[in-house]
Amino acid sequence: MEAPRLAHTMNSPTSPCEEVIKNLSLEAIQLCDRDGNKSQDSGIAEMEELPVPHNIKISNITCDSFKISWDMDSKSKDRITHYFIDLNKKENKNSNKFKHKDVPTKLVAKAVPLPMTVRGHWFLSPRTEYTVAVQTASKQVDGDYVVSEWSEIIEFCTADYSKVHLTQLLEKAEVIAGRMLKLSVFYRNQHKEYFDYIREHHGNAMQPSVKDNSGSHGSPISGKLEGIFFSCNTEFNTGKPPQDSPYGRYRFEIAAEKLFNPNTNLYFGDFYCMYTAYHYVILVVAPLGSPGDEFCKQRLPQLNIKDNKFLTCDEEDGVMVYHHAQDVILEVIYTDPVDLSLGTVAEITGHQLMSLSTANAKKDPSCKTCNISVGR
């Protein structure tokens, strides 16, 4: 049986006896710190022997939930009425200490059969390391609590977004995608040195590299999927790629059909913004049966290449015709090497707009357009 959702508080884990937000039965309780310290007016009775949780096990981890269980001595086990859980984000020593710090979370649940599910998007974030410790407690007739000592502290990491979560993101992105415009090429901007290096060290073939951590924190492709980034957006008035780019003054252009055709699969990878009015959609184009295709099949929603809101290819009068969404900026990841001989490299005439770069860009967690109601 699944446990009730657990309430949480905004107090520090190191200050004695923090007040816990009301649980489902609307009973207000108070907690000690992990050392069992309590203040004189804490409302917790003198320590009596209750079994201390040990051998804690975490299982069934998702991006915003997990199951927890532990072993306990049988002595006084029948007196347990509640579990107190101290759940905190693991400290990141490299974090910016001047930024708002995530507030540690204290949880309380009525004693239920183990394993117990801990769920809640208001305190659990995807792909995030946490520490957890547990106390057992016995509520007395007068409302006071007898508590055990804290268990050992263990660590675990939440999971990436599942296909279900990515489908929610996909549906949000579809709302703002806008009408479809024609395109004819994919393009990739880099510095001249990049293309020189590809010719000299990789036999003229651009190689896939691991995607950075830009975009949604829970995206399953960040830091895992290997591919080559391409753009495909066009200017409304010319129908051609823009002359400005944040990534370098040299551009590789390749005919769309050489990368995207009926022999490739198309996947939705992410939807995000960077505190701006415009939004980005990441798509993955993978040749059928390739390692990238197998990776995406297990993790990403697949799109119909002829009928979707972002990027399509279809045959008209024997010719492949391509369209892209007007109102989002598309980032296309192609999962196989691409030989430079398949296209052309030339210098662009526009500016290098570094403000548009998405390298390791962080998603705006407050944007209602591109966030879903699970951990950020």
XYZ file of C-alpha atoms in Angstrom:
376
model
C 0.000 0.000 0.000
C 1.395 3.366 -0.942
C 2.114 5.823 1.825
C 0.391 9.191 1.960
C 2.206 12.186 0.524
C 4.550 13.629 3.043
C 4.458 17.193 4.301
C 7.624 19.288 4.432
C 9.085 22.272 6.233
C 11.401 25.117 5.313
C 13.791 24.896 8.316
C 17.491 24.003 8.296
C 18.419 20.389 9.134
C 20.945 21.462 11.741
C 18.783 23.663 13.969
C 17.065 21.822 16.851
C 13.502 20.643 16.593
C 12.216 22.237 13.413
C 8.458 22.578 12.977
C 6.979 20.266 10.364
C 4.180 21.306 8.056
C 0.935 19.508 8.830
C 0.603 15.993 7.465
C -2.466 14.531 5.829
C -4.241 14.145 9.172
C -3.516 17.865 9.791
C -1.587 17.078 12.982
C 1.263 19.533 13.610
C 4.425 17.826 14.929
C 8.012 18.810 15.640
C 11.313 17.136 14.781
C 14.685 16.807 16.427
C 17.922 17.112 14.506
C 19.876 14.033 13.464
C 21.663 13.950 16.838
C 18.388 13.730 18.739
C 18.718 17.174 20.342
C 15.525 18.905 21.382
C 14.584 22.148 23.073
C 12.702 22.354 26.357
C 9.486 23.376 24.649
C 9.809 20.969 21.723
C 6.753 18.916 22.656
C 8.765 15.681 22.348
C 8.908 13.432 25.391
C 12.090 12.147 27.024
C 13.902 9.612 24.877
C 12.629 6.078 25.292
C 13.884 3.034 23.518
C 12.398 2.733 20.058
C 13.987 0.677 17.293
C 16.497 2.636 15.238
C 16.141 2.107 11.459
C 19.178 0.461 9.881
C 20.143 -1.103 6.561
C 18.151 1.541 4.667
C 17.265 0.604 1.092
C 16.168 3.007 -1.680
C 14.388 1.548 -4.724
C 11.974 2.385 -7.564
C 13.640 5.769 -8.064
C 11.986 8.180 -10.522
C 12.608 11.868 -11.194
C 10.223 12.870 -8.384
C 9.697 9.813 -6.165
C 11.375 6.838 -4.544
C 10.588 3.932 -2.253
C 12.348 3.571 1.076
C 12.554 0.640 3.466
C 14.739 -0.389 6.378
C 15.235 -3.048 9.022
C 14.307 -2.612 12.685
C 14.693 -4.587 15.887
C 11.426 -6.141 17.006
C 11.623 -4.590 20.480
C 8.954 -1.867 20.931
C 8.199 -2.079 17.192
C 4.456 -2.145 17.847
C 4.684 1.275 19.553
C 5.774 3.063 16.381
C 3.103 5.437 15.041
C 5.147 7.704 12.730
C 8.337 7.907 10.695
C 10.429 11.086 10.589
C 12.571 11.473 7.458
C 15.372 14.006 6.999
C 15.768 14.497 3.235
C 18.332 16.989 1.917
C 20.047 17.825 -1.323
C 23.655 16.722 -1.171
C 25.884 19.749 -0.798
C 27.570 20.894 -3.967
C 30.895 22.408 -2.966
C 31.199 24.102 -6.343
C 27.819 25.814 -6.152
C 27.525 29.579 -6.091
C 27.034 30.367 -2.404
C 25.483 33.737 -3.201
C 22.587 32.149 -5.060
C 19.393 31.079 -3.320
C 20.071 27.750 -1.632
C 17.584 24.928 -1.876
C 15.884 24.526 1.477
C 16.297 21.153 3.215
C 13.138 19.172 3.692
C 11.767 17.403 6.757
C 9.105 14.792 6.128
C 6.626 13.030 8.401
C 4.428 10.043 7.631
C 2.208 7.769 9.656
C 3.769 4.358 10.096
C 2.759 2.187 7.149
C 4.031 -1.147 5.836
C 7.428 -0.844 4.174
C 8.600 -0.077 1.545
C 7.020 3.366 1.675
C 6.731 5.707 -1.298
C 8.037 9.248 -0.940
C 6.623 11.440 -3.672
C 6.321 15.141 -4.299
C 7.463 17.532 -7.008
C 7.693 20.394 -4.522
C 10.834 18.984 -2.946
C 12.291 16.355 -5.296
C 14.175 17.332 -8.449
C 15.330 15.004 -11.256
C 18.944 13.887 -11.606
C 19.807 15.276 -8.167
C 21.818 13.750 -5.330
C 20.137 13.551 -1.920
C 20.971 12.368 1.580
C 18.373 10.724 3.793
C 18.125 9.593 7.424
C 15.168 8.141 9.328
C 13.750 8.156 12.874
C 10.889 6.143 14.308
C 8.450 7.909 16.606
C 5.596 7.083 18.961
C 2.845 9.615 19.507
C 1.651 9.829 23.117
C -1.844 10.515 24.429
C -0.880 14.078 25.352
C 0.382 14.776 21.820
C 4.087 14.513 22.645
C 6.374 12.199 20.667
C 8.888 9.646 21.802
C 11.593 9.318 19.120
C 14.423 6.946 18.330
C 17.922 7.958 17.426
C 18.544 8.853 13.776
C 19.576 6.113 11.417
C 22.760 6.244 9.404
C 22.808 8.770 6.562
C 22.715 7.315 3.052
C 22.903 8.890 -0.390
C 20.987 8.354 -3.621
C 20.287 10.153 -6.899
C 16.910 10.753 -8.527
C 16.297 9.686 -12.119
C 15.850 11.514 -15.431
C 12.492 12.425 -16.928
C 10.619 9.373 -18.162
C 8.824 9.190 -21.512
C 5.649 10.185 -19.669
C 7.249 13.409 -18.433
C 8.790 14.155 -21.833
C 5.393 13.667 -23.458
C 4.042 16.351 -21.131
C 6.852 18.660 -22.285
C 6.126 17.730 -25.895
C 2.468 18.697 -25.518
C 3.454 22.067 -24.062
C 5.871 22.693 -26.927
C 3.221 21.842 -29.508
C 1.015 24.636 -28.176
C 3.474 27.376 -29.147
C 5.193 25.834 -32.191
C 3.328 28.061 -34.659
C 2.849 27.580 -38.368
C 5.256 25.614 -40.521
C 7.773 27.227 -42.905
C 9.732 25.564 -45.697
C 13.420 24.724 -45.347
C 15.952 23.130 -47.650
C 19.170 22.769 -45.620
C 20.514 21.921 -42.185
C 23.483 24.002 -41.058
C 26.147 24.019 -38.360
C 28.228 27.063 -37.392
C 31.711 26.761 -35.911
C 35.049 28.551 -35.969
C 37.398 27.977 -38.883
C 39.752 26.051 -36.583
C 37.030 23.467 -35.946
C 36.644 22.579 -39.602
C 40.423 22.563 -40.107
C 40.720 20.094 -37.217
C 37.989 17.851 -38.668
C 39.800 17.692 -42.005
C 43.196 17.006 -40.464
C 42.346 14.630 -37.600
C 39.009 12.977 -38.470
C 39.296 12.257 -42.155
C 36.896 15.061 -43.115
C 34.041 13.634 -40.988
C 32.413 15.553 -38.126
C 32.131 13.207 -35.144
C 29.283 12.928 -32.620
C 30.074 14.232 -29.139
C 28.230 13.950 -25.833
C 25.467 16.511 -25.428
C 26.114 19.169 -22.784
C 23.846 19.943 -19.815
C 21.810 22.701 -21.416
C 18.035 22.583 -21.217
C 15.801 20.773 -18.742
C 17.591 19.403 -15.707
C 15.806 16.069 -16.074
C 16.441 15.565 -19.787
C 17.693 11.989 -20.377
C 19.869 13.067 -23.324
C 22.042 15.556 -21.396
C 25.495 14.156 -20.736
C 24.530 10.843 -22.382
C 23.430 11.084 -26.008
C 26.182 11.465 -28.614
C 25.402 13.539 -31.677
C 26.155 16.560 -33.844
C 24.120 19.743 -33.382
C 22.499 21.297 -36.440
C 20.111 24.193 -36.932
C 17.333 24.422 -39.489
C 15.375 27.603 -38.730
C 14.961 30.054 -41.604
C 14.311 33.776 -41.804
C 10.673 34.547 -42.446
C 11.330 37.057 -45.230
C 14.013 35.123 -47.159
C 13.293 31.461 -46.435
C 17.032 30.985 -45.917
C 19.169 30.430 -42.801
C 19.967 33.622 -40.836
C 23.381 35.167 -41.406
C 24.006 35.670 -37.674
C 25.215 32.911 -35.355
C 26.554 32.579 -31.791
C 28.795 29.625 -32.600
C 31.294 30.882 -35.166
C 31.635 32.638 -38.511
C 32.011 29.479 -40.623
C 28.968 27.468 -41.630
C 28.556 23.936 -42.921
C 25.372 23.554 -44.986
C 23.949 20.242 -46.093
C 20.814 19.419 -48.097
C 18.037 18.406 -45.700
C 17.360 15.068 -47.407
C 20.922 13.870 -46.731
C 20.278 13.878 -42.976
C 16.510 13.611 -42.605
C 14.558 11.146 -44.725
C 12.398 7.994 -44.469
C 15.504 6.051 -43.386
C 15.762 8.080 -40.177
C 13.652 8.290 -37.028
C 12.728 11.554 -35.333
C 12.476 12.006 -31.548
C 11.468 14.808 -29.201
C 14.284 15.546 -26.745
C 13.523 18.723 -24.769
C 11.683 22.045 -24.506
C 13.157 24.980 -22.606
C 13.913 28.680 -22.397
C 16.720 30.695 -20.812
C 14.846 33.561 -19.123
C 13.876 34.854 -22.571
C 10.687 35.244 -24.584
C 11.725 32.651 -27.174
C 11.814 28.914 -26.596
C 14.003 26.066 -27.809
C 12.971 22.567 -28.887
C 15.580 19.817 -29.166
C 14.902 17.107 -31.740
C 16.972 14.006 -32.443
C 17.383 12.595 -35.959
C 18.771 9.051 -35.882
C 19.425 6.683 -38.795
C 17.269 3.552 -38.459
C 18.919 0.914 -36.278
C 21.906 3.093 -35.328
C 23.188 3.237 -31.731
C 21.579 6.668 -31.409
C 18.269 5.263 -32.612
C 18.383 2.464 -30.029
C 19.239 4.954 -27.270
C 16.309 7.205 -28.169
C 13.752 4.409 -28.600
C 14.084 3.559 -24.929
C 13.971 7.115 -23.596
C 12.307 9.648 -25.934
C 8.868 10.118 -27.522
C 9.061 9.289 -31.224
C 7.519 11.685 -33.752
C 5.901 10.920 -37.102
C 8.326 12.418 -39.637
C 5.446 13.348 -41.944
C 3.098 14.756 -39.326
C 4.320 16.637 -36.262
C 4.425 20.249 -35.065
C 8.188 20.838 -35.353
C 10.019 19.294 -38.312
C 8.543 17.293 -41.180
C 9.633 15.643 -44.395
C 7.161 14.388 -46.955
C 7.155 13.576 -50.640
C 5.333 15.868 -53.053
C 5.403 15.087 -56.785
C 8.395 12.823 -56.287
C 10.405 15.443 -54.387
C 11.088 15.537 -50.624
C 9.661 18.706 -49.046
C 10.679 19.949 -45.599
C 9.003 22.246 -43.075
C 9.958 23.604 -39.635
C 8.007 25.328 -36.864
C 8.124 29.109 -37.034
C 7.759 30.103 -33.383
C 10.387 27.930 -31.663
C 14.133 27.661 -32.223
C 14.926 24.093 -33.270
C 18.138 22.374 -32.240
C 18.560 19.161 -34.208
C 20.947 16.448 -33.019
C 22.112 14.014 -35.703
C 23.521 10.874 -34.093
C 25.977 9.631 -36.778
C 29.203 11.134 -38.242
C 28.736 13.555 -41.151
C 31.334 13.951 -43.883
C 32.075 17.530 -44.915
C 32.099 16.445 -48.560
C 28.309 16.017 -48.329
C 27.874 19.790 -48.025
C 29.725 23.091 -48.188
C 31.670 25.236 -45.735
C 31.651 29.005 -46.153
C 32.041 32.159 -44.062
C 28.823 33.928 -43.077
C 28.378 37.682 -43.462
C 26.482 38.361 -40.229
C 27.465 38.854 -36.602
C 28.434 36.404 -33.903
C 25.620 36.867 -31.369
C 26.985 35.236 -28.235
C 23.806 36.041 -26.300
C 22.019 33.330 -28.306
C 24.424 30.574 -27.333
C 22.837 27.599 -25.565
C 26.069 25.936 -24.419
C 25.328 24.538 -20.932
C 22.443 27.009 -20.678
C 20.229 26.652 -17.636
C 16.487 26.381 -18.025
C 14.250 28.988 -16.403
C 12.499 26.941 -13.664
C 9.784 29.578 -13.207
C 8.544 29.649 -16.815
C 4.962 28.371 -16.975
C 5.251 27.755 -20.726
C 8.030 25.155 -20.685
C 7.936 23.532 -17.239
C 5.878 20.562 -16.107
C 4.566 19.734 -12.654
C 7.365 17.403 -11.613
C 10.757 18.172 -10.131
C 12.592 20.920 -11.973
